[in-house]
mmCIF file with all atom_site columns, C-alpha atoms in Angstrom:
data_model
loop_
_atom_site.group_PDB
_atom_site.id
_atom_site.type_symbol
_atom_site.label_atom_id
_atom_site.label_alt_id
_atom_site.label_comp_id
_atom_site.label_asym_id
_atom_site.label_entity_id
_atom_site.label_seq_id
_atom_site.pdbx_PDB_ins_code
_atom_site.Cartn_x
_atom_site.Cartn_y
_atom_site.Cartn_z
_atom_site.occupancy
_atom_site.B_iso_or_equiv
_atom_site.pdbx_formal_charge
_atom_site.auth_seq_id
_atom_site.auth_comp_id
_atom_site.auth_asym_id
_atom_site.auth_atom_id
_atom_site.pdbx_PDB_model_num
ATOM 1  C CA . UNK A 1 1  ? 10.869 -12.252 8.796   1.00 46.00 ? 1  UNK A CA 1
ATOM 2  C CA . UNK A 1 2  ? 13.502 -10.093 7.106   1.00 54.00 ? 2  UNK A CA 1
ATOM 3  C CA . UNK A 1 3  ? 13.196 -6.378  7.999   1.00 64.00 ? 3  UNK A CA 1
ATOM 4  C CA . UNK A 1 4  ? 14.919 -5.203  4.850   1.00 87.00 ? 4  UNK A CA 1
ATOM 5  C CA . UNK A 1 5  ? 12.842 -3.554  2.157   1.00 96.00 ? 5  UNK A CA 1
ATOM 6  C CA . UNK A 1 6  ? 13.010 -5.007  -1.328  1.00 97.00 ? 6  UNK A CA 1
ATOM 7  C CA . UNK A 1 7  ? 11.338 -4.646  -4.693  1.00 98.00 ? 7  UNK A CA 1
ATOM 8  C CA . UNK A 1 8  ? 8.867  -7.221  -6.013  1.00 97.00 ? 8  UNK A CA 1
ATOM 9  C CA . UNK A 1 9  ? 8.458  -7.087  -9.783  1.00 97.00 ? 9  UNK A CA 1
ATOM 10 C CA . UNK A 1 10 ? 5.428  -9.387  -9.692  1.00 98.00 ? 10 UNK A CA 1
ATOM 11 C CA . UNK A 1 11 ? 3.367  -6.755  -7.855  1.00 97.00 ? 11 UNK A CA 1
ATOM 12 C CA . UNK A 1 12 ? 5.421  -3.689  -8.904  1.00 97.00 ? 12 UNK A CA 1
ATOM 13 C CA . UNK A 1 13 ? 5.768  -2.747  -5.262  1.00 98.00 ? 13 UNK A CA 1
ATOM 14 C CA . UNK A 1 14 ? 8.294  -2.181  -2.541  1.00 98.00 ? 14 UNK A CA 1
ATOM 15 C CA . UNK A 1 15 ? 7.678  -4.459  0.430   1.00 98.00 ? 15 UNK A CA 1
ATOM 16 C CA . UNK A 1 16 ? 8.966  -4.401  3.982   1.00 98.00 ? 16 UNK A CA 1
ATOM 17 C CA . UNK A 1 17 ? 8.259  -6.344  7.144   1.00 97.00 ? 17 UNK A CA 1
ATOM 18 C CA . UNK A 1 18 ? 6.156  -4.606  9.772   1.00 96.00 ? 18 UNK A CA 1
ATOM 19 C CA . UNK A 1 19 ? 8.032  -5.102  13.030  1.00 92.00 ? 19 UNK A CA 1
ATOM 20 C CA . UNK A 1 20 ? 5.920  -6.681  15.732  1.00 93.00 ? 20 UNK A CA 1
ATOM 21 C CA . UNK A 1 21 ? 3.028  -7.350  13.334  1.00 95.00 ? 21 UNK A CA 1
ATOM 22 C CA . UNK A 1 22 ? 4.241  -10.514 11.638  1.00 94.00 ? 22 UNK A CA 1
ATOM 23 C CA . UNK A 1 23 ? 3.294  -9.443  8.129   1.00 95.00 ? 23 UNK A CA 1
ATOM 24 C CA . UNK A 1 24 ? 4.490  -7.382  5.215   1.00 97.00 ? 24 UNK A CA 1
ATOM 25 C CA . UNK A 1 25 ? 3.525  -3.963  4.004   1.00 98.00 ? 25 UNK A CA 1
ATOM 26 C CA . UNK A 1 26 ? 3.517  -3.171  0.287   1.00 98.00 ? 26 UNK A CA 1
ATOM 27 C CA . UNK A 1 27 ? 3.770  0.219   -1.388  1.00 98.00 ? 27 UNK A CA 1
ATOM 28 C CA . UNK A 1 28 ? 2.879  0.213   -5.077  1.00 98.00 ? 28 UNK A CA 1
ATOM 29 C CA . UNK A 1 29 ? 4.915  2.088   -7.672  1.00 98.00 ? 29 UNK A CA 1
ATOM 30 C CA . UNK A 1 30 ? 1.889  4.346   -8.243  1.00 97.00 ? 30 UNK A CA 1
ATOM 31 C CA . UNK A 1 31 ? 2.128  5.644   -4.667  1.00 97.00 ? 31 UNK A CA 1
ATOM 32 C CA . UNK A 1 32 ? 5.782  6.490   -5.247  1.00 98.00 ? 32 UNK A CA 1
ATOM 33 C CA . UNK A 1 33 ? 4.872  8.220   -8.539  1.00 97.00 ? 33 UNK A CA 1
ATOM 34 C CA . UNK A 1 34 ? 2.561  10.503  -6.561  1.00 96.00 ? 34 UNK A CA 1
ATOM 35 C CA . UNK A 1 35 ? 5.120  11.083  -3.792  1.00 96.00 ? 35 UNK A CA 1
ATOM 36 C CA . UNK A 1 36 ? 8.130  11.648  -6.053  1.00 95.00 ? 36 UNK A CA 1
ATOM 37 C CA . UNK A 1 37 ? 6.324  13.357  -8.929  1.00 95.00 ? 37 UNK A CA 1
ATOM 38 C CA . UNK A 1 38 ? 7.792  11.247  -11.750 1.00 96.00 ? 38 UNK A CA 1
ATOM 39 C CA . UNK A 1 39 ? 7.513  7.672   -13.011 1.00 97.00 ? 39 UNK A CA 1
ATOM 40 C CA . UNK A 1 40 ? 10.026 6.046   -10.627 1.00 97.00 ? 40 UNK A CA 1
ATOM 41 C CA . UNK A 1 41 ? 12.291 3.078   -11.200 1.00 97.00 ? 41 UNK A CA 1
ATOM 42 C CA . UNK A 1 42 ? 12.481 0.337   -8.600  1.00 97.00 ? 42 UNK A CA 1
ATOM 43 C CA . UNK A 1 43 ? 15.744 1.865   -7.370  1.00 97.00 ? 43 UNK A CA 1
ATOM 44 C CA . UNK A 1 44 ? 14.094 5.318   -7.057  1.00 97.00 ? 44 UNK A CA 1
ATOM 45 C CA . UNK A 1 45 ? 11.419 3.736   -4.863  1.00 98.00 ? 45 UNK A CA 1
ATOM 46 C CA . UNK A 1 46 ? 13.975 1.943   -2.692  1.00 97.00 ? 46 UNK A CA 1
ATOM 47 C CA . UNK A 1 47 ? 15.974 5.153   -2.355  1.00 97.00 ? 47 UNK A CA 1
ATOM 48 C CA . UNK A 1 48 ? 12.920 7.159   -1.325  1.00 97.00 ? 48 UNK A CA 1
ATOM 49 C CA . UNK A 1 49 ? 11.980 4.476   1.198   1.00 97.00 ? 49 UNK A CA 1
ATOM 50 C CA . UNK A 1 50 ? 15.484 4.519   2.714   1.00 96.00 ? 50 UNK A CA 1
ATOM 51 C CA . UNK A 1 51 ? 15.343 8.316   2.985   1.00 95.00 ? 51 UNK A CA 1
ATOM 52 C CA . UNK A 1 52 ? 11.984 8.245   4.796   1.00 95.00 ? 52 UNK A CA 1
ATOM 53 C CA . UNK A 1 53 ? 11.999 4.752   6.307   1.00 96.00 ? 53 UNK A CA 1
ATOM 54 C CA . UNK A 1 54 ? 10.828 5.925   9.738   1.00 95.00 ? 54 UNK A CA 1
ATOM 55 C CA . UNK A 1 55 ? 7.853  7.672   8.121   1.00 95.00 ? 55 UNK A CA 1
ATOM 56 C CA . UNK A 1 56 ? 6.872  4.540   6.173   1.00 97.00 ? 56 UNK A CA 1
ATOM 57 C CA . UNK A 1 57 ? 7.065  2.438   9.339   1.00 96.00 ? 57 UNK A CA 1
ATOM 58 C CA . UNK A 1 58 ? 5.049  5.001   11.321  1.00 95.00 ? 58 UNK A CA 1
ATOM 59 C CA . UNK A 1 59 ? 2.453  5.129   8.538   1.00 97.00 ? 59 UNK A CA 1
ATOM 60 C CA . UNK A 1 60 ? 2.140  1.342   8.594   1.00 97.00 ? 60 UNK A CA 1
ATOM 61 C CA . UNK A 1 61 ? 1.689  1.342   12.373  1.00 96.00 ? 61 UNK A CA 1
ATOM 62 C CA . UNK A 1 62 ? -0.894 4.117   12.170  1.00 96.00 ? 62 UNK A CA 1
ATOM 63 C CA . UNK A 1 63 ? -2.864 2.298   9.465   1.00 96.00 ? 63 UNK A CA 1
ATOM 64 C CA . UNK A 1 64 ? -2.812 -0.933  11.467  1.00 97.00 ? 64 UNK A CA 1
ATOM 65 C CA . UNK A 1 65 ? -4.181 0.926   14.500  1.00 96.00 ? 65 UNK A CA 1
ATOM 66 C CA . UNK A 1 66 ? -6.703 3.006   12.529  1.00 95.00 ? 66 UNK A CA 1
ATOM 67 C CA . UNK A 1 67 ? -8.108 0.055   10.575  1.00 96.00 ? 67 UNK A CA 1
ATOM 68 C CA . UNK A 1 68 ? -7.742 -2.557  13.334  1.00 97.00 ? 68 UNK A CA 1
ATOM 69 C CA . UNK A 1 69 ? -5.659 -4.821  11.080  1.00 97.00 ? 69 UNK A CA 1
ATOM 70 C CA . UNK A 1 70 ? -5.018 -8.145  12.816  1.00 97.00 ? 70 UNK A CA 1
ATOM 71 C CA . UNK A 1 71 ? -1.480 -9.322  13.529  1.00 97.00 ? 71 UNK A CA 1
ATOM 72 C CA . UNK A 1 72 ? -0.133 -11.414 10.676  1.00 96.00 ? 72 UNK A CA 1
ATOM 73 C CA . UNK A 1 73 ? -2.322 -9.690  8.093   1.00 97.00 ? 73 UNK A CA 1
ATOM 74 C CA . UNK A 1 74 ? -0.424 -7.950  5.311   1.00 97.00 ? 74 UNK A CA 1
ATOM 75 C CA . UNK A 1 75 ? -1.356 -4.442  4.260   1.00 98.00 ? 75 UNK A CA 1
ATOM 76 C CA . UNK A 1 76 ? -0.507 -1.775  1.742   1.00 97.00 ? 76 UNK A CA 1
ATOM 77 C CA . UNK A 1 77 ? 0.160  1.918   2.092   1.00 98.00 ? 77 UNK A CA 1
ATOM 78 C CA . UNK A 1 78 ? -1.144 4.556   -0.269  1.00 97.00 ? 78 UNK A CA 1
ATOM 79 C CA . UNK A 1 79 ? 0.522  7.866   -1.027  1.00 97.00 ? 79 UNK A CA 1
ATOM 80 C CA . UNK A 1 80 ? -2.141 9.430   1.225   1.00 96.00 ? 80 UNK A CA 1
ATOM 81 C CA . UNK A 1 81 ? -1.066 7.240   4.192   1.00 96.00 ? 81 UNK A CA 1
ATOM 82 C CA . UNK A 1 82 ? 2.551  8.288   3.745   1.00 97.00 ? 82 UNK A CA 1
ATOM 83 C CA . UNK A 1 83 ? 1.809  11.962  3.083   1.00 95.00 ? 83 UNK A CA 1
ATOM 84 C CA . UNK A 1 84 ? -0.302 12.119  6.250   1.00 93.00 ? 84 UNK A CA 1
ATOM 85 C CA . UNK A 1 85 ? 2.723  11.020  8.321   1.00 92.00 ? 85 UNK A CA 1
ATOM 86 C CA . UNK A 1 86 ? 5.122  13.301  6.421   1.00 89.00 ? 86 UNK A CA 1
ATOM 87 C CA . UNK A 1 87 ? 2.863  16.277  7.183   1.00 89.00 ? 87 UNK A CA 1
ATOM 88 C CA . UNK A 1 88 ? 2.425  15.294  10.841  1.00 85.00 ? 88 UNK A CA 1
ATOM 89 C CA . UNK A 1 89 ? 6.183  14.971  11.288  1.00 72.00 ? 89 UNK A CA 1
ATOM 90 C CA . UNK A 1 90 ? 6.762  18.321  9.560   1.00 67.00 ? 90 UNK A CA 1
ATOM 91 C CA . UNK A 1 91 ? 4.199  20.026  11.789  1.00 56.00 ? 91 UNK A CA 1
ATOM 92 C CA . UNK A 1 92 ? 5.765  18.531  14.916  1.00 55.00 ? 92 UNK A CA 1
ATOM 93 C CA . UNK A 1 93 ? 9.231  19.616  13.779  1.00 55.00 ? 93 UNK A CA 1
ATOM 94 C CA . UNK A 1 94 ? 7.934  23.149  13.244  1.00 53.00 ? 94 UNK A CA 1
ATOM 95 C CA . UNK A 1 95 ? 6.242  23.257  16.648  1.00 56.00 ? 95 UNK A CA 1
ATOM 96 C CA . UNK A 1 96 ? 2.683  23.309  15.328  1.00 50.00 ? 96 UNK A CA 1
#
């Protein structure tokens, strides 16, 4: 499975492979609209993902663990899933 993130017009989502899970994770344009604060283009979404790729991957892993998602089962992340990880990482960086 290719690790590289790409845009899928048919589901208006960015998708990326979840390493070690054997499935893909999708993030809908609406989640990016919430995260970025504007109606994003596909390239805006890809750019944001590249900037915070580790956070997206951590959020996927956390959701898999939290929800008990079986290996090989695809999933999607919401803006809330991603924001949760962004806040956790910020708190850790600030020693909280």
